mmCIF file of the C-alpha atoms, coordinates in Angstrom:
data_MODEL
# 
_entry.id   MODEL 
# 
loop_
_atom_site.group_PDB 
_atom_site.id 
_atom_site.type_symbol 
_atom_site.label_atom_id 
_atom_site.label_alt_id 
_atom_site.label_comp_id 
_atom_site.label_asym_id 
_atom_site.label_entity_id 
_atom_site.label_seq_id 
_atom_site.pdbx_PDB_ins_code 
_atom_site.Cartn_x 
_atom_site.Cartn_y 
_atom_site.Cartn_z 
_atom_site.occupancy 
_atom_site.B_iso_or_equiv 
_atom_site.pdbx_formal_charge 
_atom_site.auth_seq_id 
_atom_site.auth_comp_id 
_atom_site.auth_asym_id 
_atom_site.auth_atom_id 
_atom_site.pdbx_PDB_model_num 
ATOM 1   C CA . GLN A 1 1   ? -52.249 179.573 -152.380 1.00 0.00 ? 1   GLN A CA 1 
ATOM 2   C CA . VAL A 1 2   ? -53.111 176.213 -151.442 1.00 0.00 ? 2   VAL A CA 1 
ATOM 3   C CA . GLN A 1 3   ? -51.620 173.076 -153.308 1.00 0.00 ? 3   GLN A CA 1 
ATOM 4   C CA . LEU A 1 4   ? -53.768 169.917 -153.224 1.00 0.00 ? 4   LEU A CA 1 
ATOM 5   C CA . VAL A 1 5   ? -53.396 166.459 -153.669 1.00 0.00 ? 5   VAL A CA 1 
ATOM 6   C CA . GLU A 1 6   ? -55.832 163.561 -154.046 1.00 0.00 ? 6   GLU A CA 1 
ATOM 7   C CA . SER A 1 7   ? -55.528 159.814 -152.702 1.00 0.00 ? 7   SER A CA 1 
ATOM 8   C CA . GLY A 1 8   ? -58.017 157.239 -152.228 1.00 0.00 ? 8   GLY A CA 1 
ATOM 9   C CA . GLY A 1 9   ? -59.149 156.116 -155.775 1.00 0.00 ? 9   GLY A CA 1 
ATOM 10  C CA . GLY A 1 10  ? -59.266 152.650 -156.927 1.00 0.00 ? 10  GLY A CA 1 
ATOM 11  C CA . TRP A 1 11  ? -60.959 149.913 -158.183 1.00 0.00 ? 11  TRP A CA 1 
ATOM 12  C CA . VAL A 1 12  ? -63.956 148.862 -156.292 1.00 0.00 ? 12  VAL A CA 1 
ATOM 13  C CA . GLN A 1 13  ? -66.738 146.725 -156.992 1.00 0.00 ? 13  GLN A CA 1 
ATOM 14  C CA . ALA A 1 14  ? -70.598 147.824 -157.501 1.00 0.00 ? 14  ALA A CA 1 
ATOM 15  C CA . GLY A 1 15  ? -72.174 148.212 -153.766 1.00 0.00 ? 15  GLY A CA 1 
ATOM 16  C CA . GLY A 1 16  ? -68.370 149.105 -152.615 1.00 0.00 ? 16  GLY A CA 1 
ATOM 17  C CA . SER A 1 17  ? -66.718 151.839 -150.893 1.00 0.00 ? 17  SER A CA 1 
ATOM 18  C CA . LEU A 1 18  ? -64.105 153.986 -150.807 1.00 0.00 ? 18  LEU A CA 1 
ATOM 19  C CA . ARG A 1 19  ? -62.920 157.764 -148.884 1.00 0.00 ? 19  ARG A CA 1 
ATOM 20  C CA . LEU A 1 20  ? -61.004 159.591 -151.052 1.00 0.00 ? 20  LEU A CA 1 
ATOM 21  C CA . SER A 1 21  ? -58.489 162.188 -149.340 1.00 0.00 ? 21  SER A CA 1 
ATOM 22  C CA . CYS A 1 22  ? -57.701 165.588 -150.191 1.00 0.00 ? 22  CYS A CA 1 
ATOM 23  C CA . ALA A 1 23  ? -54.480 166.639 -148.790 1.00 0.00 ? 23  ALA A CA 1 
ATOM 24  C CA . ALA A 1 24  ? -53.271 170.920 -148.619 1.00 0.00 ? 24  ALA A CA 1 
ATOM 25  C CA . SER A 1 25  ? -50.558 172.587 -148.132 1.00 0.00 ? 25  SER A CA 1 
ATOM 26  C CA . GLY A 1 26  ? -49.467 176.353 -148.284 1.00 0.00 ? 26  GLY A CA 1 
ATOM 27  C CA . ARG A 1 27  ? -52.060 178.901 -147.145 1.00 0.00 ? 27  ARG A CA 1 
ATOM 28  C CA . ALA A 1 28  ? -54.170 178.102 -143.917 1.00 0.00 ? 28  ALA A CA 1 
ATOM 29  C CA . PHE A 1 29  ? -56.406 175.304 -144.785 1.00 0.00 ? 29  PHE A CA 1 
ATOM 30  C CA . SER A 1 30  ? -59.140 176.189 -142.764 1.00 0.00 ? 30  SER A CA 1 
ATOM 31  C CA . THR A 1 31  ? -59.868 179.253 -144.924 1.00 0.00 ? 31  THR A CA 1 
ATOM 32  C CA . TYR A 1 32  ? -61.174 177.710 -147.530 1.00 0.00 ? 32  TYR A CA 1 
ATOM 33  C CA . THR A 1 33  ? -64.213 176.059 -149.110 1.00 0.00 ? 33  THR A CA 1 
ATOM 34  C CA . ILE A 1 34  ? -63.391 172.683 -150.200 1.00 0.00 ? 34  ILE A CA 1 
ATOM 35  C CA . GLY A 1 35  ? -65.479 170.853 -153.145 1.00 0.00 ? 35  GLY A CA 1 
ATOM 36  C CA . TRP A 1 36  ? -65.658 167.482 -154.784 1.00 0.00 ? 36  TRP A CA 1 
ATOM 37  C CA . PHE A 1 37  ? -66.139 167.482 -158.607 1.00 0.00 ? 37  PHE A CA 1 
ATOM 38  C CA . ARG A 1 38  ? -65.891 164.658 -160.682 1.00 0.00 ? 38  ARG A CA 1 
ATOM 39  C CA . GLN A 1 39  ? -65.061 163.861 -164.800 1.00 0.00 ? 39  GLN A CA 1 
ATOM 40  C CA . ALA A 1 40  ? -66.155 160.966 -166.840 1.00 0.00 ? 40  ALA A CA 1 
ATOM 41  C CA . PRO A 1 41  ? -64.959 159.513 -169.845 1.00 0.00 ? 41  PRO A CA 1 
ATOM 42  C CA . GLY A 1 42  ? -66.254 161.889 -172.530 1.00 0.00 ? 42  GLY A CA 1 
ATOM 43  C CA . LYS A 1 43  ? -68.145 164.560 -170.474 1.00 0.00 ? 43  LYS A CA 1 
ATOM 44  C CA . GLU A 1 44  ? -67.882 167.439 -168.389 1.00 0.00 ? 44  GLU A CA 1 
ATOM 45  C CA . ARG A 1 45  ? -67.035 167.655 -165.369 1.00 0.00 ? 45  ARG A CA 1 
ATOM 46  C CA . GLU A 1 46  ? -69.791 168.276 -162.373 1.00 0.00 ? 46  GLU A CA 1 
ATOM 47  C CA . PHE A 1 47  ? -69.925 169.004 -158.899 1.00 0.00 ? 47  PHE A CA 1 
ATOM 48  C CA . ALA A 1 48  ? -70.327 166.254 -156.210 1.00 0.00 ? 48  ALA A CA 1 
ATOM 49  C CA . ALA A 1 49  ? -70.000 168.442 -152.855 1.00 0.00 ? 49  ALA A CA 1 
ATOM 50  C CA . SER A 1 50  ? -69.016 170.845 -150.660 1.00 0.00 ? 50  SER A CA 1 
ATOM 51  C CA . ILE A 1 51  ? -67.748 171.732 -147.296 1.00 0.00 ? 51  ILE A CA 1 
ATOM 52  C CA . SER A 1 52  ? -67.924 175.661 -145.321 1.00 0.00 ? 52  SER A CA 1 
ATOM 53  C CA . ARG A 1 53  ? -64.306 176.189 -143.750 1.00 0.00 ? 53  ARG A CA 1 
ATOM 54  C CA . VAL A 1 54  ? -65.072 174.839 -140.473 1.00 0.00 ? 54  VAL A CA 1 
ATOM 55  C CA . GLY A 1 55  ? -67.396 171.882 -141.931 1.00 0.00 ? 55  GLY A CA 1 
ATOM 56  C CA . ALA A 1 56  ? -70.289 173.843 -140.443 1.00 0.00 ? 56  ALA A CA 1 
ATOM 57  C CA . TYR A 1 57  ? -72.026 173.479 -144.030 1.00 0.00 ? 57  TYR A CA 1 
ATOM 58  C CA . LYS A 1 58  ? -72.438 170.815 -146.651 1.00 0.00 ? 58  LYS A CA 1 
ATOM 59  C CA . TYR A 1 59  ? -74.034 170.757 -150.125 1.00 0.00 ? 59  TYR A CA 1 
ATOM 60  C CA . TYR A 1 60  ? -74.317 167.895 -151.989 1.00 0.00 ? 60  TYR A CA 1 
ATOM 61  C CA . SER A 1 61  ? -75.393 166.715 -155.731 1.00 0.00 ? 61  SER A CA 1 
ATOM 62  C CA . GLU A 1 62  ? -78.246 164.681 -156.172 1.00 0.00 ? 62  GLU A CA 1 
ATOM 63  C CA . SER A 1 63  ? -76.420 162.105 -157.696 1.00 0.00 ? 63  SER A CA 1 
ATOM 64  C CA . VAL A 1 64  ? -74.496 161.187 -155.003 1.00 0.00 ? 64  VAL A CA 1 
ATOM 65  C CA . LYS A 1 65  ? -76.873 162.779 -152.068 1.00 0.00 ? 65  LYS A CA 1 
ATOM 66  C CA . GLY A 1 66  ? -77.480 160.126 -149.111 1.00 0.00 ? 66  GLY A CA 1 
ATOM 67  C CA . ARG A 1 67  ? -74.268 157.718 -150.944 1.00 0.00 ? 67  ARG A CA 1 
ATOM 68  C CA . PHE A 1 68  ? -71.703 160.110 -150.101 1.00 0.00 ? 68  PHE A CA 1 
ATOM 69  C CA . THR A 1 69  ? -70.251 162.092 -146.994 1.00 0.00 ? 69  THR A CA 1 
ATOM 70  C CA . ILE A 1 70  ? -67.984 165.131 -147.600 1.00 0.00 ? 70  ILE A CA 1 
ATOM 71  C CA . SER A 1 71  ? -65.603 166.120 -144.109 1.00 0.00 ? 71  SER A CA 1 
ATOM 72  C CA . ARG A 1 72  ? -62.945 167.858 -143.197 1.00 0.00 ? 72  ARG A CA 1 
ATOM 73  C CA . ASP A 1 73  ? -60.168 167.944 -140.573 1.00 0.00 ? 73  ASP A CA 1 
ATOM 74  C CA . ASN A 1 74  ? -58.775 171.538 -140.296 1.00 0.00 ? 74  ASN A CA 1 
ATOM 75  C CA . ALA A 1 75  ? -55.862 170.353 -138.178 1.00 0.00 ? 75  ALA A CA 1 
ATOM 76  C CA . LYS A 1 76  ? -54.663 167.790 -140.656 1.00 0.00 ? 76  LYS A CA 1 
ATOM 77  C CA . ASN A 1 77  ? -55.111 170.074 -143.258 1.00 0.00 ? 77  ASN A CA 1 
ATOM 78  C CA . THR A 1 78  ? -57.233 167.083 -144.939 1.00 0.00 ? 78  THR A CA 1 
ATOM 79  C CA . ALA A 1 79  ? -60.554 166.702 -146.707 1.00 0.00 ? 79  ALA A CA 1 
ATOM 80  C CA . TYR A 1 80  ? -62.484 163.886 -147.366 1.00 0.00 ? 80  TYR A CA 1 
ATOM 81  C CA . LEU A 1 81  ? -65.474 162.147 -149.123 1.00 0.00 ? 81  LEU A CA 1 
ATOM 82  C CA . GLN A 1 82  ? -66.757 158.992 -148.302 1.00 0.00 ? 82  GLN A CA 1 
ATOM 83  C CA . MET A 1 83  ? -68.800 157.246 -150.705 1.00 0.00 ? 83  MET A CA 1 
ATOM 84  C CA . ASN A 1 84  ? -71.005 154.327 -150.404 1.00 0.00 ? 84  ASN A CA 1 
ATOM 85  C CA . SER A 1 85  ? -72.953 152.417 -152.366 1.00 0.00 ? 85  SER A CA 1 
ATOM 86  C CA . LEU A 1 86  ? -71.124 153.021 -155.461 1.00 0.00 ? 86  LEU A CA 1 
ATOM 87  C CA . ASN A 1 87  ? -72.265 152.234 -158.906 1.00 0.00 ? 87  ASN A CA 1 
ATOM 88  C CA . PHE A 1 88  ? -71.151 152.020 -162.004 1.00 0.00 ? 88  PHE A CA 1 
ATOM 89  C CA . GLU A 1 89  ? -72.026 155.972 -162.636 1.00 0.00 ? 89  GLU A CA 1 
ATOM 90  C CA . ASP A 1 90  ? -69.677 156.967 -160.554 1.00 0.00 ? 90  ASP A CA 1 
ATOM 91  C CA . THR A 1 91  ? -66.764 155.963 -162.671 1.00 0.00 ? 91  THR A CA 1 
ATOM 92  C CA . ALA A 1 92  ? -65.046 158.996 -162.837 1.00 0.00 ? 92  ALA A CA 1 
ATOM 93  C CA . VAL A 1 93  ? -61.930 160.831 -162.169 1.00 0.00 ? 93  VAL A CA 1 
ATOM 94  C CA . TYR A 1 94  ? -62.031 162.455 -158.478 1.00 0.00 ? 94  TYR A CA 1 
ATOM 95  C CA . TYR A 1 95  ? -60.811 166.121 -157.832 1.00 0.00 ? 95  TYR A CA 1 
ATOM 96  C CA . CYS A 1 96  ? -60.908 168.242 -155.021 1.00 0.00 ? 96  CYS A CA 1 
ATOM 97  C CA . ALA A 1 97  ? -60.810 172.359 -155.113 1.00 0.00 ? 97  ALA A CA 1 
ATOM 98  C CA . ALA A 1 98  ? -60.708 175.243 -153.189 1.00 0.00 ? 98  ALA A CA 1 
ATOM 99  C CA . LYS A 1 99  ? -62.346 178.785 -152.634 1.00 0.00 ? 99  LYS A CA 1 
ATOM 100 C CA . THR A 1 100 ? -63.016 181.535 -150.518 1.00 0.00 ? 100 THR A CA 1 
ATOM 101 C CA . GLY A 1 101 ? -66.613 182.249 -150.098 1.00 0.00 ? 101 GLY A CA 1 
ATOM 102 C CA . SER A 1 102 ? -69.391 180.839 -149.871 1.00 0.00 ? 102 SER A CA 1 
ATOM 103 C CA . ALA A 1 103 ? -69.544 176.867 -149.989 1.00 0.00 ? 103 ALA A CA 1 
ATOM 104 C CA . TYR A 1 104 ? -73.164 177.121 -151.655 1.00 0.00 ? 104 TYR A CA 1 
ATOM 105 C CA . ASP A 1 105 ? -71.195 176.909 -154.729 1.00 0.00 ? 105 ASP A CA 1 
ATOM 106 C CA . SER A 1 106 ? -71.242 173.901 -157.522 1.00 0.00 ? 106 SER A CA 1 
ATOM 107 C CA . THR A 1 107 ? -69.534 176.009 -160.234 1.00 0.00 ? 107 THR A CA 1 
ATOM 108 C CA . ALA A 1 108 ? -66.709 174.532 -160.838 1.00 0.00 ? 108 ALA A CA 1 
ATOM 109 C CA . THR A 1 109 ? -64.842 178.195 -162.802 1.00 0.00 ? 109 THR A CA 1 
ATOM 110 C CA . ARG A 1 110 ? -65.234 179.324 -159.134 1.00 0.00 ? 110 ARG A CA 1 
ATOM 111 C CA . TYR A 1 111 ? -63.179 177.461 -157.440 1.00 0.00 ? 111 TYR A CA 1 
ATOM 112 C CA . ASP A 1 112 ? -59.400 179.060 -157.999 1.00 0.00 ? 112 ASP A CA 1 
ATOM 113 C CA . TYR A 1 113 ? -57.017 175.672 -156.699 1.00 0.00 ? 113 TYR A CA 1 
ATOM 114 C CA . TRP A 1 114 ? -57.559 172.059 -157.595 1.00 0.00 ? 114 TRP A CA 1 
ATOM 115 C CA . GLY A 1 115 ? -55.465 168.889 -157.074 1.00 0.00 ? 115 GLY A CA 1 
ATOM 116 C CA . GLN A 1 116 ? -54.384 166.653 -160.058 1.00 0.00 ? 116 GLN A CA 1 
ATOM 117 C CA . GLY A 1 117 ? -57.211 163.708 -159.717 1.00 0.00 ? 117 GLY A CA 1 
ATOM 118 C CA . THR A 1 118 ? -57.572 160.408 -157.907 1.00 0.00 ? 118 THR A CA 1 
ATOM 119 C CA . GLN A 1 119 ? -59.248 157.781 -160.820 1.00 0.00 ? 119 GLN A CA 1 
ATOM 120 C CA . VAL A 1 120 ? -62.348 156.013 -159.061 1.00 0.00 ? 120 VAL A CA 1 
ATOM 121 C CA . THR A 1 121 ? -63.457 152.925 -161.022 1.00 0.00 ? 121 THR A CA 1 
ATOM 122 C CA . VAL A 1 122 ? -66.993 150.804 -160.375 1.00 0.00 ? 122 VAL A CA 1 
ATOM 123 C CA . SER A 1 123 ? -67.019 147.800 -161.497 1.00 0.00 ? 123 SER A CA 1 
ATOM 124 C CA . SER A 1 124 ? -70.546 146.794 -162.480 1.00 0.00 ? 124 SER A CA 1 
# 
């Protein structure tokens, strides 16, 4: 098993940036694909980005591509989501999640472990 804890959320003005962190403990972090998802009020949880076990492959949703960057530091058991050019539509609770297998996977139900989420609020 792996336990995940997100941090770095907060309030930011439109056009600003935030960096989210996902700290892992438990079984070897480097054996897991990591994904970032988000859920806005009244909406379903949606995929934002994912990264393969050693960071060689990264995938993004169309809504964040070019603005968000996913990365990981396996030596620190931590994954990151750098978010730039934020807009009101990015307001959501952001979750990191872990799974084994391919990182080319935007389906939330195929991720086995989840953090508690961190709130990101973008003021327009």
